[in-house]
Amino acid sequence: MRLTNVSFRYGRRAPWVLRDVHLELPDGTVAEVAGRNGAGKSTLLRLLAGVTRPARGSVTGRPAVVGYAPEIFPTAQPFTVSAYLAHMAAVRGLPASAADPWVERLGMTSLLDTPLPDLSKGSAQKVGLAQALLASPGLLILDEPFAGLDRQSHAELPLAVEEVRAAGGIVVVSDHQNGLADLPRTLHVAVENHTAELRATRDAAPREASAVIEVRVSQADTEVVLRKLRAEGYQADLREDPS
Ligand SMILES: Nc1ncnc2c1ncn2[C@@H]1O[C@H](COP(=O)(O)OP(=O)(O)OP(=O)(O)O)[C@@H](O)[C@H]1O
């Protein structure tokens, strides 16, 4: 996906927020967007997501399915959580059950009958994440996704990000909370002086000397065990049973 000469301002006489941005994001990458407050991170994320169109320049190669979770989820909508997620699935031509795995992984089952305006900030954040993830996006844009999240969803989100990346997708995240610090192969995008630039790749912090432990589990438990280990920050891989 590529931004070519992209410029944007909020109104014809407003100052430019971004000018002549050139940015290339290869498939299968996670890009972390950083910059001071007001630098234009959220604006860049909206341009990438296609929610906002550039005043000048072009965005090409955007994957067909885009999931976008804004910094603040708009709760002033006349839906319960389940009705909202079913609606968002239907908009994407999917059955309501498409949201089920995310309802479970983000620990939202008890919220399903809650009207959106009654949600706490953290719960609203989860609904925003679930609607962004439910269609298996090829481009996932997350604006400060860790703010206000509880422990379960805080642990689950890096796994979700890694799944999108591993499937060849692009993930772009602004993340003051550093919730993705352990993910390898993260690109770093600096937003400053009205532009956005790729900086050196930040690899995950080098690990201390490591060891491999073999754990045998029943076929049915593999997904659960892998997820738990990864949530704890371990590198866990599935190996065919040679016996
Ligand atoms: N809807 C809007 N109308 C007018 N100006 C806006 C609008 N949204 C953002 N801006 C302005 O554009 C600039 C960039 O804002 P943006 O929200 O993209 O920055 P940010 O880096 O995400 O900031 P923060 O870290 O505080 O979230 C700021 O000067 C902001 O005031």
PDB file of C-alpha atoms and ligand atoms in Angstrom:
ATOM      1  CA  MET A   1       0.000   0.000   0.000  1.00  0.00           C
ATOM      2  CA  ARG A   2       1.387   3.402  -0.948  1.00  0.00           C
ATOM      3  CA  LEU A   3       0.742   7.063  -0.170  1.00  0.00           C
ATOM      4  CA  THR A   4       2.070   9.324  -2.908  1.00  0.00           C
ATOM      5  CA  ASN A   5       2.360  13.086  -2.382  1.00  0.00           C
ATOM      6  CA  VAL A   6      -0.495  13.018   0.105  1.00  0.00           C
ATOM      7  CA  SER A   7      -1.476  16.356   1.654  1.00  0.00           C
ATOM      8  CA  PHE A   8      -4.387  17.111   3.940  1.00  0.00           C
ATOM      9  CA  ARG A   9      -5.941  20.053   5.796  1.00  0.00           C
ATOM     10  CA  TYR A  10      -9.258  20.511   7.570  1.00  0.00           C
ATOM     11  CA  GLY A  11     -10.771  23.152   5.282  1.00  0.00           C
ATOM     12  CA  ARG A  12      -9.606  25.231   2.331  1.00  0.00           C
ATOM     13  CA  ARG A  13      -8.000  27.968   4.416  1.00  0.00           C
ATOM     14  CA  ALA A  14      -6.893  25.812   7.318  1.00  0.00           C
ATOM     15  CA  PRO A  15      -3.181  25.092   7.814  1.00  0.00           C
ATOM     16  CA  TRP A  16      -1.842  21.896   6.284  1.00  0.00           C
ATOM     17  CA  VAL A  17      -1.751  19.037   8.764  1.00  0.00           C
ATOM     18  CA  LEU A  18       0.210  16.759   6.414  1.00  0.00           C
ATOM     19  CA  ARG A  19       2.143  17.793   3.295  1.00  0.00           C
ATOM     20  CA  ASP A  20       3.556  15.651   0.492  1.00  0.00           C
ATOM     21  CA  VAL A  21       3.627  12.421   2.443  1.00  0.00           C
ATOM     22  CA  HIS A  22       5.275   9.464   0.703  1.00  0.00           C
ATOM     23  CA  LEU A  23       4.851   6.225   2.543  1.00  0.00           C
ATOM     24  CA  GLU A  24       5.040   2.617   1.482  1.00  0.00           C
ATOM     25  CA  LEU A  25       3.681  -0.144   3.701  1.00  0.00           C
ATOM     26  CA  PRO A  26       4.466  -3.659   2.442  1.00  0.00           C
ATOM     27  CA  ASP A  27       2.002  -6.510   2.907  1.00  0.00           C
ATOM     28  CA  GLY A  28       2.528  -8.489   6.087  1.00  0.00           C
ATOM     29  CA  THR A  29       3.750  -5.647   8.259  1.00  0.00           C
ATOM     30  CA  VAL A  30       2.832  -3.922  11.478  1.00  0.00           C
ATOM     31  CA  ALA A  31       3.558  -0.191  11.484  1.00  0.00           C
ATOM     32  CA  GLU A  32       3.572   1.816  14.673  1.00  0.00           C
ATOM     33  CA  VAL A  33       2.814   5.520  14.251  1.00  0.00           C
ATOM     34  CA  ALA A  34       4.394   7.932  16.731  1.00  0.00           C
ATOM     35  CA  GLY A  35       4.572  11.703  17.125  1.00  0.00           C
ATOM     36  CA  ARG A  36       3.767  14.488  19.548  1.00  0.00           C
ATOM     37  CA  ASN A  37       0.177  15.442  20.408  1.00  0.00           C
ATOM     38  CA  GLY A  38      -1.508  17.162  17.491  1.00  0.00           C
ATOM     39  CA  ALA A  39       1.193  16.125  15.007  1.00  0.00           C
ATOM     40  CA  GLY A  40      -1.351  14.432  12.761  1.00  0.00           C
ATOM     41  CA  LYS A  41      -1.276  10.745  13.747  1.00  0.00           C
ATOM     42  CA  SER A  42      -5.056  10.297  13.819  1.00  0.00           C
ATOM     43  CA  THR A  43      -5.339  12.223  10.570  1.00  0.00           C
ATOM     44  CA  LEU A  44      -2.789   9.914   8.930  1.00  0.00           C
ATOM     45  CA  LEU A  45      -4.646   6.849  10.211  1.00  0.00           C
ATOM     46  CA  ARG A  46      -7.954   8.133   8.785  1.00  0.00           C
ATOM     47  CA  LEU A  47      -6.284   8.791   5.417  1.00  0.00           C
ATOM     48  CA  LEU A  48      -4.859   5.262   5.419  1.00  0.00           C
ATOM     49  CA  ALA A  49      -8.228   3.777   6.385  1.00  0.00           C
ATOM     50  CA  GLY A  50      -9.993   5.728   3.638  1.00  0.00           C
ATOM     51  CA  VAL A  51     -12.324   7.430   6.118  1.00  0.00           C
ATOM     52  CA  THR A  52     -10.777  10.750   5.035  1.00  0.00           C
ATOM     53  CA  ARG A  53      -9.690  11.544   1.475  1.00  0.00           C
ATOM     54  CA  PRO A  54      -6.477  13.425   0.734  1.00  0.00           C
ATOM     55  CA  ALA A  55      -6.788  17.010  -0.500  1.00  0.00           C
ATOM     56  CA  ARG A  56      -3.886  16.209  -2.820  1.00  0.00           C
ATOM     57  CA  GLY A  57      -2.036  13.074  -3.768  1.00  0.00           C
ATOM     58  CA  SER A  58      -3.169   9.470  -3.862  1.00  0.00           C
ATOM     59  CA  VAL A  59      -3.490   6.319  -1.804  1.00  0.00           C
ATOM     60  CA  THR A  60      -3.021   3.138  -3.833  1.00  0.00           C
ATOM     61  CA  GLY A  61      -2.936  -0.578  -3.089  1.00  0.00           C
ATOM     62  CA  ARG A  62      -5.290  -0.379  -0.124  1.00  0.00           C
ATOM     63  CA  PRO A  63      -6.479  -3.918   0.746  1.00  0.00           C
ATOM     64  CA  ALA A  64     -10.161  -4.528  -0.004  1.00  0.00           C
ATOM     65  CA  VAL A  65     -11.249  -5.233   3.564  1.00  0.00           C
ATOM     66  CA  VAL A  66     -10.404  -2.446   6.006  1.00  0.00           C
ATOM     67  CA  GLY A  67     -10.986  -2.574   9.748  1.00  0.00           C
ATOM     68  CA  TYR A  68     -10.721   0.796  11.509  1.00  0.00           C
ATOM     69  CA  ALA A  69     -11.047   1.380  15.239  1.00  0.00           C
ATOM     70  CA  PRO A  70     -11.053   5.135  15.984  1.00  0.00           C
ATOM     71  CA  GLU A  71      -9.439   6.622  19.088  1.00  0.00           C
ATOM     72  CA  ILE A  72     -12.865   7.237  20.615  1.00  0.00           C
ATOM     73  CA  PHE A  73     -15.641   4.840  19.707  1.00  0.00           C
ATOM     74  CA  PRO A  74     -18.860   6.788  18.972  1.00  0.00           C
ATOM     75  CA  THR A  75     -21.322   5.437  21.554  1.00  0.00           C
ATOM     76  CA  ALA A  76     -24.198   7.828  20.736  1.00  0.00           C
ATOM     77  CA  GLN A  77     -25.969   5.215  18.626  1.00  0.00           C
ATOM     78  CA  PRO A  78     -29.332   3.545  19.307  1.00  0.00           C
ATOM     79  CA  PHE A  79     -28.084  -0.048  19.453  1.00  0.00           C
ATOM     80  CA  THR A  80     -27.224  -2.643  22.014  1.00  0.00           C
ATOM     81  CA  VAL A  81     -23.726  -4.124  21.628  1.00  0.00           C
ATOM     82  CA  SER A  82     -25.064  -7.314  19.974  1.00  0.00           C
ATOM     83  CA  ALA A  83     -27.373  -5.406  17.609  1.00  0.00           C
ATOM     84  CA  TYR A  84     -24.523  -3.074  16.662  1.00  0.00           C
ATOM     85  CA  LEU A  85     -22.092  -5.910  15.955  1.00  0.00           C
ATOM     86  CA  ALA A  86     -24.752  -7.805  13.973  1.00  0.00           C
ATOM     87  CA  HIS A  87     -25.379  -4.636  11.970  1.00  0.00           C
ATOM     88  CA  MET A  88     -21.679  -4.122  11.279  1.00  0.00           C
ATOM     89  CA  ALA A  89     -21.359  -7.768  10.202  1.00  0.00           C
ATOM     90  CA  ALA A  90     -24.375  -7.381   7.875  1.00  0.00           C
ATOM     91  CA  VAL A  91     -22.873  -4.236   6.327  1.00  0.00           C
ATOM     92  CA  ARG A  92     -19.921  -6.421   5.377  1.00  0.00           C
ATOM     93  CA  GLY A  93     -22.165  -9.205   4.054  1.00  0.00           C
ATOM     94  CA  LEU A  94     -21.400 -11.488   6.990  1.00  0.00           C
ATOM     95  CA  PRO A  95     -23.676 -13.354   9.413  1.00  0.00           C
ATOM     96  CA  ALA A  96     -24.049 -11.937  12.931  1.00  0.00           C
ATOM     97  CA  SER A  97     -21.965 -14.871  14.206  1.00  0.00           C
ATOM     98  CA  ALA A  98     -18.860 -13.313  12.565  1.00  0.00           C
ATOM     99  CA  ALA A  99     -18.426 -11.236  15.723  1.00  0.00           C
ATOM    100  CA  ASP A 100     -18.701 -14.220  18.100  1.00  0.00           C
ATOM    101  CA  PRO A 101     -14.994 -15.124  18.275  1.00  0.00           C
ATOM    102  CA  TRP A 102     -14.132 -11.509  19.109  1.00  0.00           C
ATOM    103  CA  VAL A 103     -16.889 -11.216  21.695  1.00  0.00           C
ATOM    104  CA  GLU A 104     -15.299 -14.201  23.413  1.00  0.00           C
ATOM    105  CA  ARG A 105     -11.649 -13.223  22.974  1.00  0.00           C
ATOM    106  CA  LEU A 106     -12.200  -9.661  24.157  1.00  0.00           C
ATOM    107  CA  GLY A 107     -14.368 -10.794  27.087  1.00  0.00           C
ATOM    108  CA  MET A 108     -17.541  -9.020  25.957  1.00  0.00           C
ATOM    109  CA  THR A 109     -20.223 -11.648  26.555  1.00  0.00           C
ATOM    110  CA  SER A 110     -21.702  -9.835  29.544  1.00  0.00           C
ATOM    111  CA  LEU A 111     -21.937  -6.618  27.509  1.00  0.00           C
ATOM    112  CA  LEU A 112     -24.061  -7.949  24.656  1.00  0.00           C
ATOM    113  CA  ASP A 113     -27.389  -6.531  25.882  1.00  0.00           C
ATOM    114  CA  THR A 114     -25.939  -3.199  27.005  1.00  0.00           C
ATOM    115  CA  PRO A 115     -26.984  -0.121  24.996  1.00  0.00           C
ATOM    116  CA  LEU A 116     -23.928   1.554  23.415  1.00  0.00           C
ATOM    117  CA  PRO A 117     -24.476   4.883  25.260  1.00  0.00           C
ATOM    118  CA  ASP A 118     -24.241   3.038  28.617  1.00  0.00           C
ATOM    119  CA  LEU A 119     -20.776   1.565  27.964  1.00  0.00           C
ATOM    120  CA  SER A 120     -17.703   2.555  29.945  1.00  0.00           C
ATOM    121  CA  LYS A 121     -14.740   3.872  27.931  1.00  0.00           C
ATOM    122  CA  GLY A 122     -12.897   0.552  28.062  1.00  0.00           C
ATOM    123  CA  SER A 123     -15.981  -1.438  27.060  1.00  0.00           C
ATOM    124  CA  ALA A 124     -16.703   0.941  24.188  1.00  0.00           C
ATOM    125  CA  GLN A 125     -13.087   0.498  23.098  1.00  0.00           C
ATOM    126  CA  LYS A 126     -13.647  -3.252  22.886  1.00  0.00           C
ATOM    127  CA  VAL A 127     -16.749  -2.834  20.716  1.00  0.00           C
ATOM    128  CA  GLY A 128     -14.699  -0.628  18.402  1.00  0.00           C
ATOM    129  CA  LEU A 129     -12.033  -3.324  18.183  1.00  0.00           C
ATOM    130  CA  ALA A 130     -14.546  -6.142  17.620  1.00  0.00           C
ATOM    131  CA  GLN A 131     -16.204  -4.348  14.693  1.00  0.00           C
ATOM    132  CA  ALA A 132     -12.781  -3.643  13.168  1.00  0.00           C
ATOM    133  CA  LEU A 133     -11.659  -7.266  13.484  1.00  0.00           C
ATOM    134  CA  LEU A 134     -14.805  -9.191  12.626  1.00  0.00           C
ATOM    135  CA  ALA A 135     -14.332  -9.155   8.830  1.00  0.00           C
ATOM    136  CA  SER A 136     -10.726 -10.478   8.831  1.00  0.00           C
ATOM    137  CA  PRO A 137      -9.295  -7.199   7.548  1.00  0.00           C
ATOM    138  CA  GLY A 138      -6.420  -6.989   5.071  1.00  0.00           C
ATOM    139  CA  LEU A 139      -5.758  -3.527   6.495  1.00  0.00           C
ATOM    140  CA  LEU A 140      -6.299  -2.973  10.201  1.00  0.00           C
ATOM    141  CA  ILE A 141      -6.033   0.580  11.547  1.00  0.00           C
ATOM    142  CA  LEU A 142      -6.038   1.017  15.321  1.00  0.00           C
ATOM    143  CA  ASP A 143      -5.915   4.481  16.911  1.00  0.00           C
ATOM    144  CA  GLU A 144      -4.641   4.206  20.501  1.00  0.00           C
ATOM    145  CA  PRO A 145      -6.295   0.788  20.932  1.00  0.00           C
ATOM    146  CA  PHE A 146      -4.867  -0.006  24.367  1.00  0.00           C
ATOM    147  CA  ALA A 147      -6.294   3.017  26.186  1.00  0.00           C
ATOM    148  CA  GLY A 148      -8.664   1.793  28.892  1.00  0.00           C
ATOM    149  CA  LEU A 149      -8.517  -1.901  27.973  1.00  0.00           C
ATOM    150  CA  ASP A 150      -8.771  -4.548  30.679  1.00  0.00           C
ATOM    151  CA  ARG A 151      -6.117  -7.234  31.134  1.00  0.00           C
ATOM    152  CA  GLN A 152      -7.743  -9.913  28.980  1.00  0.00           C
ATOM    153  CA  SER A 153      -8.239  -7.731  25.928  1.00  0.00           C
ATOM    154  CA  HIS A 154      -4.861  -6.035  26.470  1.00  0.00           C
ATOM    155  CA  ALA A 155      -3.262  -9.485  26.200  1.00  0.00           C
ATOM    156  CA  GLU A 156      -5.479 -10.534  23.287  1.00  0.00           C
ATOM    157  CA  LEU A 157      -4.890  -7.525  21.054  1.00  0.00           C
ATOM    158  CA  PRO A 158      -1.213  -8.205  20.136  1.00  0.00           C
ATOM    159  CA  LEU A 159      -2.278 -11.730  19.142  1.00  0.00           C
ATOM    160  CA  ALA A 160      -5.030 -10.332  16.909  1.00  0.00           C
ATOM    161  CA  VAL A 161      -2.555  -7.899  15.337  1.00  0.00           C
ATOM    162  CA  GLU A 162      -0.050 -10.687  14.723  1.00  0.00           C
ATOM    163  CA  GLU A 163      -2.766 -12.852  13.129  1.00  0.00           C
ATOM    164  CA  VAL A 164      -3.626 -10.121  10.613  1.00  0.00           C
ATOM    165  CA  ARG A 165       0.056  -9.622   9.839  1.00  0.00           C
ATOM    166  CA  ALA A 166       0.727 -13.364   9.508  1.00  0.00           C
ATOM    167  CA  ALA A 167      -2.148 -13.619   7.014  1.00  0.00           C
ATOM    168  CA  GLY A 168      -0.344 -11.036   4.841  1.00  0.00           C
ATOM    169  CA  GLY A 169      -2.287  -8.009   6.058  1.00  0.00           C
ATOM    170  CA  ILE A 170      -1.084  -4.551   7.058  1.00  0.00           C
ATOM    171  CA  VAL A 171      -1.653  -3.245  10.562  1.00  0.00           C
ATOM    172  CA  VAL A 172      -1.124   0.429  11.419  1.00  0.00           C
ATOM    173  CA  VAL A 173      -1.316   1.416  15.067  1.00  0.00           C
ATOM    174  CA  SER A 174      -0.801   4.565  17.097  1.00  0.00           C
ATOM    175  CA  ASP A 175       0.173   3.305  20.499  1.00  0.00           C
ATOM    176  CA  HIS A 176       1.244   5.605  23.306  1.00  0.00           C
ATOM    177  CA  GLN A 177       0.790   2.718  25.731  1.00  0.00           C
ATOM    178  CA  ASN A 178       3.424   0.590  23.993  1.00  0.00           C
ATOM    179  CA  GLY A 179       1.137  -2.430  24.045  1.00  0.00           C
ATOM    180  CA  LEU A 180       2.811  -3.898  20.948  1.00  0.00           C
ATOM    181  CA  ALA A 181       6.365  -3.573  22.259  1.00  0.00           C
ATOM    182  CA  ASP A 182       6.977  -7.327  22.059  1.00  0.00           C
ATOM    183  CA  LEU A 183       5.901  -7.795  18.460  1.00  0.00           C
ATOM    184  CA  PRO A 184       8.792  -8.482  16.081  1.00  0.00           C
ATOM    185  CA  ARG A 185       9.240  -6.820  12.680  1.00  0.00           C
ATOM    186  CA  THR A 186       7.423  -3.623  13.583  1.00  0.00           C
ATOM    187  CA  LEU A 187       7.950  -0.647  11.270  1.00  0.00           C
ATOM    188  CA  HIS A 188       8.154   2.733  12.875  1.00  0.00           C
ATOM    189  CA  VAL A 189       6.409   5.718  11.264  1.00  0.00           C
ATOM    190  CA  ALA A 190       7.318   9.143  12.667  1.00  0.00           C
ATOM    191  CA  VAL A 191       4.769  11.929  12.194  1.00  0.00           C
ATOM    192  CA  GLU A 192       6.379  15.372  12.586  1.00  0.00           C
ATOM    193  CA  ASN A 193       6.790  18.670  10.741  1.00  0.00           C
ATOM    194  CA  HIS A 194       3.662  17.929   8.680  1.00  0.00           C
ATOM    195  CA  THR A 195       5.044  14.752   7.230  1.00  0.00           C
ATOM    196  CA  ALA A 196       5.259  11.039   7.978  1.00  0.00           C
ATOM    197  CA  GLU A 197       8.378   8.961   7.425  1.00  0.00           C
ATOM    198  CA  LEU A 198       9.454   5.388   7.903  1.00  0.00           C
ATOM    199  CA  ARG A 199      12.195   5.054  10.479  1.00  0.00           C
ATOM    200  CA  ALA A 200      14.467   2.112  11.189  1.00  0.00           C
ATOM    201  CA  THR A 201      12.686  -1.155  11.904  1.00  0.00           C
ATOM    202  CA  ARG A 202      12.308  -1.794  15.589  1.00  0.00           C
ATOM    203  CA  ASP A 203      12.909  -5.448  16.335  1.00  0.00           C
ATOM    204  CA  ALA A 204      11.612  -6.898  19.539  1.00  0.00           C
ATOM    205  CA  ALA A 205      14.099  -6.506  22.370  1.00  0.00           C
ATOM    206  CA  PRO A 206      16.717  -9.242  22.116  1.00  0.00           C
ATOM    207  CA  ARG A 207      15.819 -12.063  24.424  1.00  0.00           C
ATOM    208  CA  GLU A 208      18.126 -13.497  27.007  1.00  0.00           C
ATOM    209  CA  ALA A 209      19.459 -17.015  26.452  1.00  0.00           C
ATOM    210  CA  SER A 210      16.414 -19.154  25.770  1.00  0.00           C
ATOM    211  CA  ALA A 211      15.407 -22.798  26.043  1.00  0.00           C
ATOM    212  CA  VAL A 212      12.776 -24.926  24.289  1.00  0.00           C
ATOM    213  CA  ILE A 213      10.249 -26.838  26.393  1.00  0.00           C
ATOM    214  CA  GLU A 214       8.204 -29.561  24.717  1.00  0.00           C
ATOM    215  CA  VAL A 215       4.598 -29.679  25.896  1.00  0.00           C
ATOM    216  CA  ARG A 216       2.204 -32.391  24.681  1.00  0.00           C
ATOM    217  CA  VAL A 217      -1.494 -31.485  24.668  1.00  0.00           C
ATOM    218  CA  SER A 218      -4.617 -33.067  23.200  1.00  0.00           C
ATOM    219  CA  GLN A 219      -5.545 -31.962  19.668  1.00  0.00           C
ATOM    220  CA  ALA A 220      -8.630 -30.183  20.999  1.00  0.00           C
ATOM    221  CA  ASP A 221      -6.601 -28.010  23.365  1.00  0.00           C
ATOM    222  CA  THR A 222      -3.934 -26.785  20.942  1.00  0.00           C
ATOM    223  CA  GLU A 223      -5.520 -23.426  20.123  1.00  0.00           C
ATOM    224  CA  VAL A 224      -6.273 -22.600  23.760  1.00  0.00           C
ATOM    225  CA  VAL A 225      -2.801 -23.534  24.997  1.00  0.00           C
ATOM    226  CA  LEU A 226      -1.036 -21.669  22.184  1.00  0.00           C
ATOM    227  CA  ARG A 227      -3.118 -18.585  22.873  1.00  0.00           C
ATOM    228  CA  LYS A 228      -2.420 -18.683  26.608  1.00  0.00           C
ATOM    229  CA  LEU A 229       1.330 -19.054  26.136  1.00  0.00           C
ATOM    230  CA  ARG A 230       1.471 -16.270  23.558  1.00  0.00           C
ATOM    231  CA  ALA A 231      -0.608 -14.025  25.800  1.00  0.00           C
ATOM    232  CA  GLU A 232       2.064 -14.519  28.454  1.00  0.00           C
ATOM    233  CA  GLY A 233       4.683 -13.316  25.967  1.00  0.00           C
ATOM    234  CA  TYR A 234       6.217 -16.719  25.104  1.00  0.00           C
ATOM    235  CA  GLN A 235       7.061 -17.747  21.567  1.00  0.00           C
ATOM    236  CA  ALA A 236       4.803 -20.787  21.116  1.00  0.00           C
ATOM    237  CA  ASP A 237       4.694 -22.806  17.893  1.00  0.00           C
ATOM    238  CA  LEU A 238       2.636 -25.805  16.856  1.00  0.00           C
ATOM    239  CA  ARG A 239       4.673 -28.819  15.717  1.00  0.00           C
ATOM    240  CA  GLU A 240       3.333 -31.912  13.986  1.00  0.00           C
ATOM    241  CA  ASP A 241       3.425 -34.916  16.312  1.00  0.00           C
ATOM    242  CA  PRO A 242       6.100 -37.221  14.819  1.00  0.00           C
ATOM    243  CA  SER A 243       4.926 -40.281  16.814  1.00  0.00           C
TER     244      SER A 243
HETATM  245  N1  LIG B   1     -11.989  17.576  12.718  1.00  0.00           N
HETATM  246  C1  LIG B   1     -11.007  18.492  12.779  1.00  0.00           C
HETATM  247  N2  LIG B   1     -11.223  19.755  12.380  1.00  0.00           N
HETATM  248  C2  LIG B   1     -10.243  20.676  12.402  1.00  0.00           C
HETATM  249  N3  LIG B   1      -8.980  20.438  12.828  1.00  0.00           N
HETATM  250  C3  LIG B   1      -8.705  19.186  13.244  1.00  0.00           C
HETATM  251  C4  LIG B   1      -9.692  18.153  13.237  1.00  0.00           C
HETATM  252  N4  LIG B   1      -9.115  17.019  13.710  1.00  0.00           N
HETATM  253  C5  LIG B   1      -7.832  17.329  13.989  1.00  0.00           C
HETATM  254  N5  LIG B   1      -7.581  18.624  13.716  1.00  0.00           N
HETATM  255  C6  LIG B   1      -6.291  19.308  13.875  1.00  0.00           C
HETATM  256  O1  LIG B   1      -5.338  18.643  13.048  1.00  0.00           O
HETATM  257  C7  LIG B   1      -4.086  18.521  13.723  1.00  0.00           C
HETATM  258  C8  LIG B   1      -3.695  17.052  13.801  1.00  0.00           C
HETATM  259  O2  LIG B   1      -4.646  16.392  14.636  1.00  0.00           O
HETATM  260  P1  LIG B   1      -4.584  14.815  14.891  1.00  0.00           P
HETATM  261  O3  LIG B   1      -5.755  14.480  15.752  1.00  0.00           O
HETATM  262  O4  LIG B   1      -4.432  14.114  13.601  1.00  0.00           O
HETATM  263  O5  LIG B   1      -3.221  14.703  15.713  1.00  0.00           O
HETATM  264  P2  LIG B   1      -2.690  13.517  16.644  1.00  0.00           P
HETATM  265  O6  LIG B   1      -1.221  13.422  16.364  1.00  0.00           O
HETATM  266  O7  LIG B   1      -3.508  12.297  16.443  1.00  0.00           O
HETATM  267  O8  LIG B   1      -2.923  14.113  18.084  1.00  0.00           O
HETATM  268  P3  LIG B   1      -3.176  13.358  19.507  1.00  0.00           P
HETATM  269  O9  LIG B   1      -1.900  12.648  19.827  1.00  0.00           O
HETATM  270  O10 LIG B   1      -3.437  14.502  20.425  1.00  0.00           O
HETATM  271  O11 LIG B   1      -4.342  12.448  19.310  1.00  0.00           O
HETATM  272  C9  LIG B   1      -4.261  19.202  15.076  1.00  0.00           C
HETATM  273  O12 LIG B   1      -3.782  20.521  14.973  1.00  0.00           O
HETATM  274  C10 LIG B   1      -5.754  19.187  15.291  1.00  0.00           C
HETATM  275  O13 LIG B   1      -6.148  20.287  16.053  1.00  0.00           O
END
